[in-house]
CSV table of C-alpha atoms in Angstrom, one decimal:
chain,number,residue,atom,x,y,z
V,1,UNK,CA,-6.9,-7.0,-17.3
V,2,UNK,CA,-9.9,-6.3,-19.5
V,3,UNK,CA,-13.2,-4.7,-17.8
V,4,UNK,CA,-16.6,-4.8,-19.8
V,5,UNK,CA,-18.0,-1.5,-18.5
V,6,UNK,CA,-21.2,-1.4,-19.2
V,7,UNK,CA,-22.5,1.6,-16.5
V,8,UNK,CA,-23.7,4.9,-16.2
V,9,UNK,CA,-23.8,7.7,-14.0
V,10,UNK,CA,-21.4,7.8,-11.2
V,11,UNK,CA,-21.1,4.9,-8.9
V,12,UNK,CA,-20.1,1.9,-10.9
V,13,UNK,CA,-18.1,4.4,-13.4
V,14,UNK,CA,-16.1,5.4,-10.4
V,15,UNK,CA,-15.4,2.1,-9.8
V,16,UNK,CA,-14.0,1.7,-13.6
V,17,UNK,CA,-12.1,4.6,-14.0
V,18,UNK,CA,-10.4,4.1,-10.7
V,19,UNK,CA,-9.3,0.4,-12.1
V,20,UNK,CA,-8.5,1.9,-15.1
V,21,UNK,CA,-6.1,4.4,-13.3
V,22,UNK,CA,-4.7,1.1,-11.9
V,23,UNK,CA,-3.7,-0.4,-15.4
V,24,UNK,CA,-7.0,-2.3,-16.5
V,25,UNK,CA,-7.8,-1.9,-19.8
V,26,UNK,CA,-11.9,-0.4,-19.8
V,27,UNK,CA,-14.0,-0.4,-22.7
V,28,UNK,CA,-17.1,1.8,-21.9
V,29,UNK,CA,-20.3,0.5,-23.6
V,30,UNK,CA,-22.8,2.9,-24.2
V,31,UNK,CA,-26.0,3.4,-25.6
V,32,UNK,CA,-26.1,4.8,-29.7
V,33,UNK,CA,-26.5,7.8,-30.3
V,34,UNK,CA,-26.7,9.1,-26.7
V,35,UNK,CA,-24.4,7.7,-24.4
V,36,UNK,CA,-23.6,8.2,-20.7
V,37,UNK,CA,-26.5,10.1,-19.3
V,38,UNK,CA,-24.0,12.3,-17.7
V,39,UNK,CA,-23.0,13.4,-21.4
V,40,UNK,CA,-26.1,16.0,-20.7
V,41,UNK,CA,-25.7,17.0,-17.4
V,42,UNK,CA,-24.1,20.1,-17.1
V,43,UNK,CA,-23.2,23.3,-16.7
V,44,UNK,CA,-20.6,23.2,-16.1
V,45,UNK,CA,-18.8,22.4,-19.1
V,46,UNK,CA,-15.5,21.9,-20.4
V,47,UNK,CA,-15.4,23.4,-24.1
V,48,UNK,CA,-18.5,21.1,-25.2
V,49,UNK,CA,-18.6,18.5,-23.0
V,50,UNK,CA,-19.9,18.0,-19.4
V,51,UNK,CA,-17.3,18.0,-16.7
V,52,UNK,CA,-20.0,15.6,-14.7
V,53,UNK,CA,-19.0,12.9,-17.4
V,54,UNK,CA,-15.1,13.9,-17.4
V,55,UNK,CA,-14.9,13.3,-14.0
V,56,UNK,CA,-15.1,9.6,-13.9
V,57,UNK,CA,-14.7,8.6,-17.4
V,58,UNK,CA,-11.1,9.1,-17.9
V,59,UNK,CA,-8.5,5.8,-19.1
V,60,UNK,CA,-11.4,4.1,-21.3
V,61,UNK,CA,-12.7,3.7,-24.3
V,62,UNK,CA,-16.2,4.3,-26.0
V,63,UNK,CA,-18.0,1.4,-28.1
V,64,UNK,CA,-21.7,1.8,-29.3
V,65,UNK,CA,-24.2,-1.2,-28.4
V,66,UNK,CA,-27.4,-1.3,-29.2
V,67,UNK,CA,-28.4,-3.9,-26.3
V,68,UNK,CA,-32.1,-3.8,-27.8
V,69,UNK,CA,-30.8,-5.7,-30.4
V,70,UNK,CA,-30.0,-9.3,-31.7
V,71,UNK,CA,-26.8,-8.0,-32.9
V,72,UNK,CA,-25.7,-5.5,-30.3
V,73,UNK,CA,-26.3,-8.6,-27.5
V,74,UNK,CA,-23.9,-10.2,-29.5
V,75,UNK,CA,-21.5,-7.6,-29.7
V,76,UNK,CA,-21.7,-7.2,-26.0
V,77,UNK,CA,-21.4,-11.0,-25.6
V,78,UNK,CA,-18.0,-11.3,-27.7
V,79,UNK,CA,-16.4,-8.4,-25.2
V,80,UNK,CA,-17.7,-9.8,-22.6
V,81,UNK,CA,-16.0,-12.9,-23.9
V,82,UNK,CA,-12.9,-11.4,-23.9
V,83,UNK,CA,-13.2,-9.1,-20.6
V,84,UNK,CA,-11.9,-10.7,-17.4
V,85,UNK,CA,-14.6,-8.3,-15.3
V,86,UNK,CA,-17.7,-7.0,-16.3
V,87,UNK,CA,-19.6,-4.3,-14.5
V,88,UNK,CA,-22.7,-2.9,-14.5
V,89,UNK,CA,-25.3,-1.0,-12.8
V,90,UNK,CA,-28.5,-1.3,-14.8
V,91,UNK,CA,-32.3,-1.4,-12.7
V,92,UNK,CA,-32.0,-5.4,-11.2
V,93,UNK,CA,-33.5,-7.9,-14.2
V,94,UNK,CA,-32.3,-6.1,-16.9
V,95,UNK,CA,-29.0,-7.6,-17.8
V,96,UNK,CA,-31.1,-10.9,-17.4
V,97,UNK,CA,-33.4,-10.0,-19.9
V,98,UNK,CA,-30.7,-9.3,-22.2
V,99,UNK,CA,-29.3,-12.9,-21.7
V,100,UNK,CA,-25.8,-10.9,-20.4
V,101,UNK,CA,-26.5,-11.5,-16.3
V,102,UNK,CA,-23.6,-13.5,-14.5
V,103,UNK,CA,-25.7,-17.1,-14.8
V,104,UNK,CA,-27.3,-16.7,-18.2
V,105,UNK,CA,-23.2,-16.0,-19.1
V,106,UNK,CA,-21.8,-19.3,-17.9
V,107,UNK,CA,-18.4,-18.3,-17.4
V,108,UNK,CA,-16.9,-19.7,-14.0
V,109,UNK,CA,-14.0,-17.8,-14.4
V,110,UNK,CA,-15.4,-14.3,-14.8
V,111,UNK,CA,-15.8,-11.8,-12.3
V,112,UNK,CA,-18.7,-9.9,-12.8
V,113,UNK,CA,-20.1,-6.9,-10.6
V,114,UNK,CA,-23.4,-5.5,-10.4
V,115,UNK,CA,-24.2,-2.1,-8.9
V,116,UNK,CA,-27.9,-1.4,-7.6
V,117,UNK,CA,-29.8,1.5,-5.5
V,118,UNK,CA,-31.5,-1.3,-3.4
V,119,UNK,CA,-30.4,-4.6,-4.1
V,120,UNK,CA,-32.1,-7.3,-6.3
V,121,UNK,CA,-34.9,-8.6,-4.0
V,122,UNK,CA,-37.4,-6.6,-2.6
V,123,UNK,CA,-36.2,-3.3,-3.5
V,124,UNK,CA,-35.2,-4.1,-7.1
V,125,UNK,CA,-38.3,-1.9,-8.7
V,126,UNK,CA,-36.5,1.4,-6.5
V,127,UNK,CA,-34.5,3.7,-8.0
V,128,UNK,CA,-31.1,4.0,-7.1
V,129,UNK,CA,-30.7,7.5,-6.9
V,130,UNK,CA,-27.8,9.2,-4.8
V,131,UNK,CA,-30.3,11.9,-3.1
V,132,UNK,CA,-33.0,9.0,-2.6
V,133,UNK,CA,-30.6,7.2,-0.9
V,134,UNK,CA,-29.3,9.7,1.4
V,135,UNK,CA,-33.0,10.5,2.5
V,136,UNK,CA,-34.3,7.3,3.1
V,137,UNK,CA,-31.3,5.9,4.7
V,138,UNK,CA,-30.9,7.8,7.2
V,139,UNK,CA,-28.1,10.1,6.4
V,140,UNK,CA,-29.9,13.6,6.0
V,141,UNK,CA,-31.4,12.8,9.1
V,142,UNK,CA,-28.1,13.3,10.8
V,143,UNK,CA,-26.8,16.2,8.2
V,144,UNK,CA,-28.2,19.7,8.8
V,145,UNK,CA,-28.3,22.5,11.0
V,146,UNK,CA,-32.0,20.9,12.9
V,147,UNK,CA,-34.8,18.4,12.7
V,148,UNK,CA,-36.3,19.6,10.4
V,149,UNK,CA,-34.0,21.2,8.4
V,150,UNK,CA,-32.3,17.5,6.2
V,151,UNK,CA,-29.3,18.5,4.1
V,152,UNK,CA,-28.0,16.3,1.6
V,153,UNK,CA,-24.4,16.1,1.5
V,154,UNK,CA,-22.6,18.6,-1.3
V,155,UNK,CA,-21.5,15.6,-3.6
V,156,UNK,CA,-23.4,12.6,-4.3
V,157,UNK,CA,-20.8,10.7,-1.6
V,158,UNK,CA,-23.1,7.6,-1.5
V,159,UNK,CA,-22.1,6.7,-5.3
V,160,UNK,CA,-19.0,7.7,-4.5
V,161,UNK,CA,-18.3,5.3,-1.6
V,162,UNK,CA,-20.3,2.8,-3.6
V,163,UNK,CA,-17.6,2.8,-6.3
V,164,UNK,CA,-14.7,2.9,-3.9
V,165,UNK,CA,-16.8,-0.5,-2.4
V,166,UNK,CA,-16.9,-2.0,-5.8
V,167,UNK,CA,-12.9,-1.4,-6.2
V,168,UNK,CA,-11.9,-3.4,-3.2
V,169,UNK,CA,-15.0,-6.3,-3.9
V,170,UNK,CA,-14.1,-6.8,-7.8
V,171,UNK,CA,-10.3,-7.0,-6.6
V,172,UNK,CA,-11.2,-9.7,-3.8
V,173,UNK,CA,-12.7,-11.2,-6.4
V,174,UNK,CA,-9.9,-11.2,-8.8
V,175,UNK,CA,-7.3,-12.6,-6.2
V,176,UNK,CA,-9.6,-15.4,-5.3
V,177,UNK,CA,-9.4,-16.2,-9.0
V,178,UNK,CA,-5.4,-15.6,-9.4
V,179,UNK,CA,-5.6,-18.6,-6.7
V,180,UNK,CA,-8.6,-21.1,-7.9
V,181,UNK,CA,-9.0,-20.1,-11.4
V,182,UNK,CA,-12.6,-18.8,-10.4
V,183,UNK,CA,-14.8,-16.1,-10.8
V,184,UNK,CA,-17.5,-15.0,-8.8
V,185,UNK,CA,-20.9,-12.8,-8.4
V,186,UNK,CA,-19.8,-9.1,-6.5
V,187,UNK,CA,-23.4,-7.4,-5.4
V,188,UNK,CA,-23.4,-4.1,-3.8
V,189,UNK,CA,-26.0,-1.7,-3.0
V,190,UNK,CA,-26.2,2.1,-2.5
V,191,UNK,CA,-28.3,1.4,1.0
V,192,UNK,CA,-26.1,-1.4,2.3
V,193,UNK,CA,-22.7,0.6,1.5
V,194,UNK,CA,-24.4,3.8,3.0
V,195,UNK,CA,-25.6,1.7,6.4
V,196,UNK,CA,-22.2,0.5,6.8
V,197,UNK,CA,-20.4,3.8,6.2
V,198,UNK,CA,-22.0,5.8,8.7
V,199,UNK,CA,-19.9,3.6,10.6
V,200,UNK,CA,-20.3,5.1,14.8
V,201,UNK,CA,-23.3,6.4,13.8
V,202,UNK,CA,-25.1,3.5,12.2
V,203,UNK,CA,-23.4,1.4,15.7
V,204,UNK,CA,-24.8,3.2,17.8
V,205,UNK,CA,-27.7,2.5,16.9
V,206,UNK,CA,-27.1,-1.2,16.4
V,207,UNK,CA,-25.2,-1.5,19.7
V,208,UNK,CA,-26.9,1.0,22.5
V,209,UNK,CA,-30.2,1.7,20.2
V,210,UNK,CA,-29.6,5.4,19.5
V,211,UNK,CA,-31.3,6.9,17.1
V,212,UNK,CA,-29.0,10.1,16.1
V,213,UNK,CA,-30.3,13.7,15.7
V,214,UNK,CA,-28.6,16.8,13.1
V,215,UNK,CA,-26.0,18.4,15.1
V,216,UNK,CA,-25.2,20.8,12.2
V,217,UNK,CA,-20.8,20.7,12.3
V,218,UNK,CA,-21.0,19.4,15.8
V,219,UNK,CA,-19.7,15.8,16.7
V,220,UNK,CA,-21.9,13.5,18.9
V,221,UNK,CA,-19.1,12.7,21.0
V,222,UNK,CA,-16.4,15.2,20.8
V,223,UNK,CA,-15.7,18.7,21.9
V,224,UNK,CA,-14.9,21.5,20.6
V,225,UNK,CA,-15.2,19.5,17.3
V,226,UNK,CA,-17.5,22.4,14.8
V,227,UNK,CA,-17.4,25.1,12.8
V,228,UNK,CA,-16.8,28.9,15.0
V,229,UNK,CA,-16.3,32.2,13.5
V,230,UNK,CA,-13.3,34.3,13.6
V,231,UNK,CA,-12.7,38.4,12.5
V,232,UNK,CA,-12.5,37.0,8.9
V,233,UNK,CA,-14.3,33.8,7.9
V,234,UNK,CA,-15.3,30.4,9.7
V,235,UNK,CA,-12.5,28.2,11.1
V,236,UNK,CA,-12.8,24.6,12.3
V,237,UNK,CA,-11.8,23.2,15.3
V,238,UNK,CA,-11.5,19.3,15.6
V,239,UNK,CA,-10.1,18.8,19.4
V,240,UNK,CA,-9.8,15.2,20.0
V,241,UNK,CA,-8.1,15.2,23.2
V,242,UNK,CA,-7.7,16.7,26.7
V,243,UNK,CA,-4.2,18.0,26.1
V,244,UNK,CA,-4.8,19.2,22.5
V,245,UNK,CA,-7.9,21.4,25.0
V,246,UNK,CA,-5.4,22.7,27.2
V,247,UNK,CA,-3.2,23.8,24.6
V,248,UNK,CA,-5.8,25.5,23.0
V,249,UNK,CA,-7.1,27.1,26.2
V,250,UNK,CA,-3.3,28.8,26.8
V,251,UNK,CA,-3.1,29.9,22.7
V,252,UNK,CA,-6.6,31.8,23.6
V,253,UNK,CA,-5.3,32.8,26.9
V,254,UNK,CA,-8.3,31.0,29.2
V,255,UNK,CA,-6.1,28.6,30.5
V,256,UNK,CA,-8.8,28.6,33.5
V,257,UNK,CA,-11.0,26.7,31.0
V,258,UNK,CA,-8.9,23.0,31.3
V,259,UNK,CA,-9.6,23.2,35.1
V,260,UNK,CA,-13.4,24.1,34.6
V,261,UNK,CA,-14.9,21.2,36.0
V,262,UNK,CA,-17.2,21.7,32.8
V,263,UNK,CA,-14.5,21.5,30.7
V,264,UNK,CA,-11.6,19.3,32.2
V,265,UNK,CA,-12.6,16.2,30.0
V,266,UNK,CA,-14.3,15.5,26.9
V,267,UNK,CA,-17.2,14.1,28.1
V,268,UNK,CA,-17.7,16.5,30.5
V,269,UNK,CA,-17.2,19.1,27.4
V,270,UNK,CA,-19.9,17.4,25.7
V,271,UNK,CA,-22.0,17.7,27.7
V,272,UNK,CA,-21.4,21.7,28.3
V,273,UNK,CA,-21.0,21.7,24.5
V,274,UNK,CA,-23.5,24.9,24.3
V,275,UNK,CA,-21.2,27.0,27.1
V,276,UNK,CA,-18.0,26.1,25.9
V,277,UNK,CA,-19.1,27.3,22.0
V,278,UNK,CA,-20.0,30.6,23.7
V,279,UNK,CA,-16.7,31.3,25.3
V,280,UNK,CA,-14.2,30.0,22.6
V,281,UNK,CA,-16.1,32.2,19.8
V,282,UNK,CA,-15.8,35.3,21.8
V,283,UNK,CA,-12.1,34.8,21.7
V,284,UNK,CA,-11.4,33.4,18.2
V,285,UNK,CA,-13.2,36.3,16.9
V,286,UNK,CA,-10.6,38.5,18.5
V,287,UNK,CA,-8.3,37.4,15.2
V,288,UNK,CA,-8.5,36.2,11.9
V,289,UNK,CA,-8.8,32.9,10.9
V,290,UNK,CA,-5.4,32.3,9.3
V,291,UNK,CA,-3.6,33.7,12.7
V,292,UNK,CA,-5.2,30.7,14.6
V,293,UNK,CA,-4.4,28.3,12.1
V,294,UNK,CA,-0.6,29.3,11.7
V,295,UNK,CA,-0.5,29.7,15.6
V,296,UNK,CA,-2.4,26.3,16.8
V,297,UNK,CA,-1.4,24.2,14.3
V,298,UNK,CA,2.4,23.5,15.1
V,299,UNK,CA,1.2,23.2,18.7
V,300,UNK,CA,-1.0,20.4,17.9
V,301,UNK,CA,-4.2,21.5,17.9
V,302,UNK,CA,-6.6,20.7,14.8
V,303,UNK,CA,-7.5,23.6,12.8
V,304,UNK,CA,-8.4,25.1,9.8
V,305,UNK,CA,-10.4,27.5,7.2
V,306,UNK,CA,-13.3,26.6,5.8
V,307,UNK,CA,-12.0,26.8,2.2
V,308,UNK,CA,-13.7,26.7,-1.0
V,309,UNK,CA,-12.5,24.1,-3.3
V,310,UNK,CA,-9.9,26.6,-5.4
V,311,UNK,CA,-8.3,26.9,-1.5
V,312,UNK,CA,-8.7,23.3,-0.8
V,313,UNK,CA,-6.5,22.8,-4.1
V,314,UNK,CA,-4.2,25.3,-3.6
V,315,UNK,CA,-3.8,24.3,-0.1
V,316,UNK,CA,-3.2,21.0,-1.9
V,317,UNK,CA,-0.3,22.6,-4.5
V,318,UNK,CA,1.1,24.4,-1.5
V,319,UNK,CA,1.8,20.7,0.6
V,320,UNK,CA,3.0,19.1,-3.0
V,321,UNK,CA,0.3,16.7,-3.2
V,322,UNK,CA,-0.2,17.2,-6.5
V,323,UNK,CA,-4.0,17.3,-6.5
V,324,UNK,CA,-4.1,17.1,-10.4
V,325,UNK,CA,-3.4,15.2,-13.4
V,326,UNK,CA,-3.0,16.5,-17.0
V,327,UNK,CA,-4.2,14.3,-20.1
V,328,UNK,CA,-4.0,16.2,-23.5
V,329,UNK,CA,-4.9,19.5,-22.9
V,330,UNK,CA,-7.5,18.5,-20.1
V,331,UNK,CA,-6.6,18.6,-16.3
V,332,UNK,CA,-8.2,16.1,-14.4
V,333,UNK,CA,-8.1,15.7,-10.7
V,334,UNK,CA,-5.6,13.1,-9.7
V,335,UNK,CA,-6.3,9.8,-8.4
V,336,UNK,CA,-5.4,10.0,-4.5
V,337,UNK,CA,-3.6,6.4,-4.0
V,338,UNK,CA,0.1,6.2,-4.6
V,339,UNK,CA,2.0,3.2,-5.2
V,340,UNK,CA,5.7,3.2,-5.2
V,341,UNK,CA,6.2,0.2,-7.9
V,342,UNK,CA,3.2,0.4,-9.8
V,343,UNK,CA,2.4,3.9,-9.8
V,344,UNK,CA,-1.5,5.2,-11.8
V,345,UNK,CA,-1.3,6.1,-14.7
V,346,UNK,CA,-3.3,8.7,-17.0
V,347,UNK,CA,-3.0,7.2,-20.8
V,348,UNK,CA,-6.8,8.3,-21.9
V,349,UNK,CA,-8.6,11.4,-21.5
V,350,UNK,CA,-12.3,10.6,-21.2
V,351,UNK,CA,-13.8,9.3,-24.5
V,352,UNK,CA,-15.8,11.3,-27.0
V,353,UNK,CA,-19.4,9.4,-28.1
V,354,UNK,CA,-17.9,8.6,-31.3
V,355,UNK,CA,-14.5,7.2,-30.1
């Protein structure tokens, strides 16, 4: 399978490189001269180049268009002619004015995808950026530690799921054809994708009309499900039923606490969220975070340290997950699905501007 990439940034390029992992073939088009605007965007930086633009660029390679250009449209038109998927996620209209949009193409059998902030109605004239998106649809209303305190997420995870979205459309897309012989339009938006992964939060809303509120690491319907000190560093707690509470009430000896008619289920620990956070800190701060985690978890009970990301990889290494990949001298971070006949593969590291 050959994929005409013709994006930037981070969604759609997700999207490639985690086809490419998968055994496509991806030619990246970029812009003369320049490139991926992620080329720029660093520190940090691998040797020269910007680990923003490693990170999802990996198993292609480069090609130079000039789309503003006679010649470079036809350039892009004979790989496209070849390519059995284009993508791209170029401001709505501009493919179209470049004669390289899925009707001005003509080809029934292709599967083409296009990638917007907002979609190609209305909101076509928005920018589609990750932070714009998280504002205005709705997610740092629900992220921080207060109303008016919004926090953006610590990775642009709206692109990210946007990509992950494009995966599973452009392979729907690709098994329809394997059965009919035809292609087909795949349209996704940053808003739309974000809407339907807030998943309980955006139904609640849709089904019982709630507009949620920032609960900082709280959960709306859970409890204890948050973030609570210990002697050494923060520790989470993710309790998601009433005998994973009772076993934690004996570990922290308060086994009084799962017949607390506050307490004894998790609605009614909900709803006592604020009294139950002030009893079970007072003990977990009795011991360090790593003596709750070794002595909770083989009893059950969902817990761990906060880590930064070198501990989230070593924790990683230490469960033989095998969190990274190398290609030349360059180690990546793996991709996470594993197949058992047709594993991923890492043939390319991520192309230089004048590959």
């Amino acid at each position: 399978m050959v994929i005409a990439d013709f994006s930037r940034v981070l969604a759609a390029p997700y999207a490639t490189m985690m086809l490419g992992d998968l055994g496509a073939e991806v030619i990246k088009v970029e812009q003369p001269g320049r490139g991926d605007e992620t080329r720029t965007w660093g520190p940090p930086h691998y040797q020269d180049e910007a680990t923003y633009f490693l990170s999802v660029n990996r198993n292609k390679t480069s090609v130079q268009i000039d789309l503003s250009t006679g010649a470079g449209r036809e350039q892009a038109r004979e790989l496209i002619a070849r390519a059995d998927v284009v993508v791209e996620n170029f401001k709505p209209g501009t493919m179209k004015k470049f004669g390289l949009d899925y009707e001005s193409l003509g080809r029934d059998d292709l599967v083409y995808c296009s990638i917007s902030g907002f979609g190609s109605g209305k909101g076509a004239d928005l920018p589609g950026y990750d932070l714009l998106v998280q504002a205005v649809g709705g997610l740092m209303s629900v992220t921080g530690p207060g109303p008016y305190e919004p926090v953006k997420t610590g990775v642009a995870l709206v692109d990210v799921l946007t990509g992950l979205h494009a995966c599973v459309g452009i392979l729907a897309a690709l098994r329809h054809r394997e059965a009919t012989g035809q292609g087909q339009l795949v349209e996704l938006d940053l808003l739309s994708v974000l809407l339907s992964s807030m998943v309980n939060q955006s139904a609640g809303f849709t089904l019982a009309g709630s507009v949620p509120k920032p609960m900082g690491n709280r959960h709306p319907s859970i409890a204890p499900y948050e973030v609570f000190p210990t002697a050494d560093q923060p520790i989470v707690l993710a309790v998601g039923n009433d005998r994973q509470f009772r076993r934690l009430c004996s570990v922290l000896d308060v086994p009084e606490l799962a017949t607390d008619e506050r307490f004894v289920t998790n609605a009614d620990r909900v709803v006592h969220v604020d009294e139950l956070f002030e009893v079970l800190q007072a003990r977990l701060r009795t011991r360090p975070a790593q003596h709750w985690f070794e002595t909770l978890t083989p009893l059950g009970v969902p817990c761990g340290p906060v880590n930064d990301i070198a501990h989230a990889f070593a924790l990683a290494e230490s469960l033989d997950l095998d969190p990274t990949a190398t290609i030349d001298d360059m180690t990546l971070v793996a991709n996470p699905i594993r197949l058992s006949r047709t594993p991923v593969t890492y043939r390319l590291r991520p192309p230089k501007l004048e590959q």
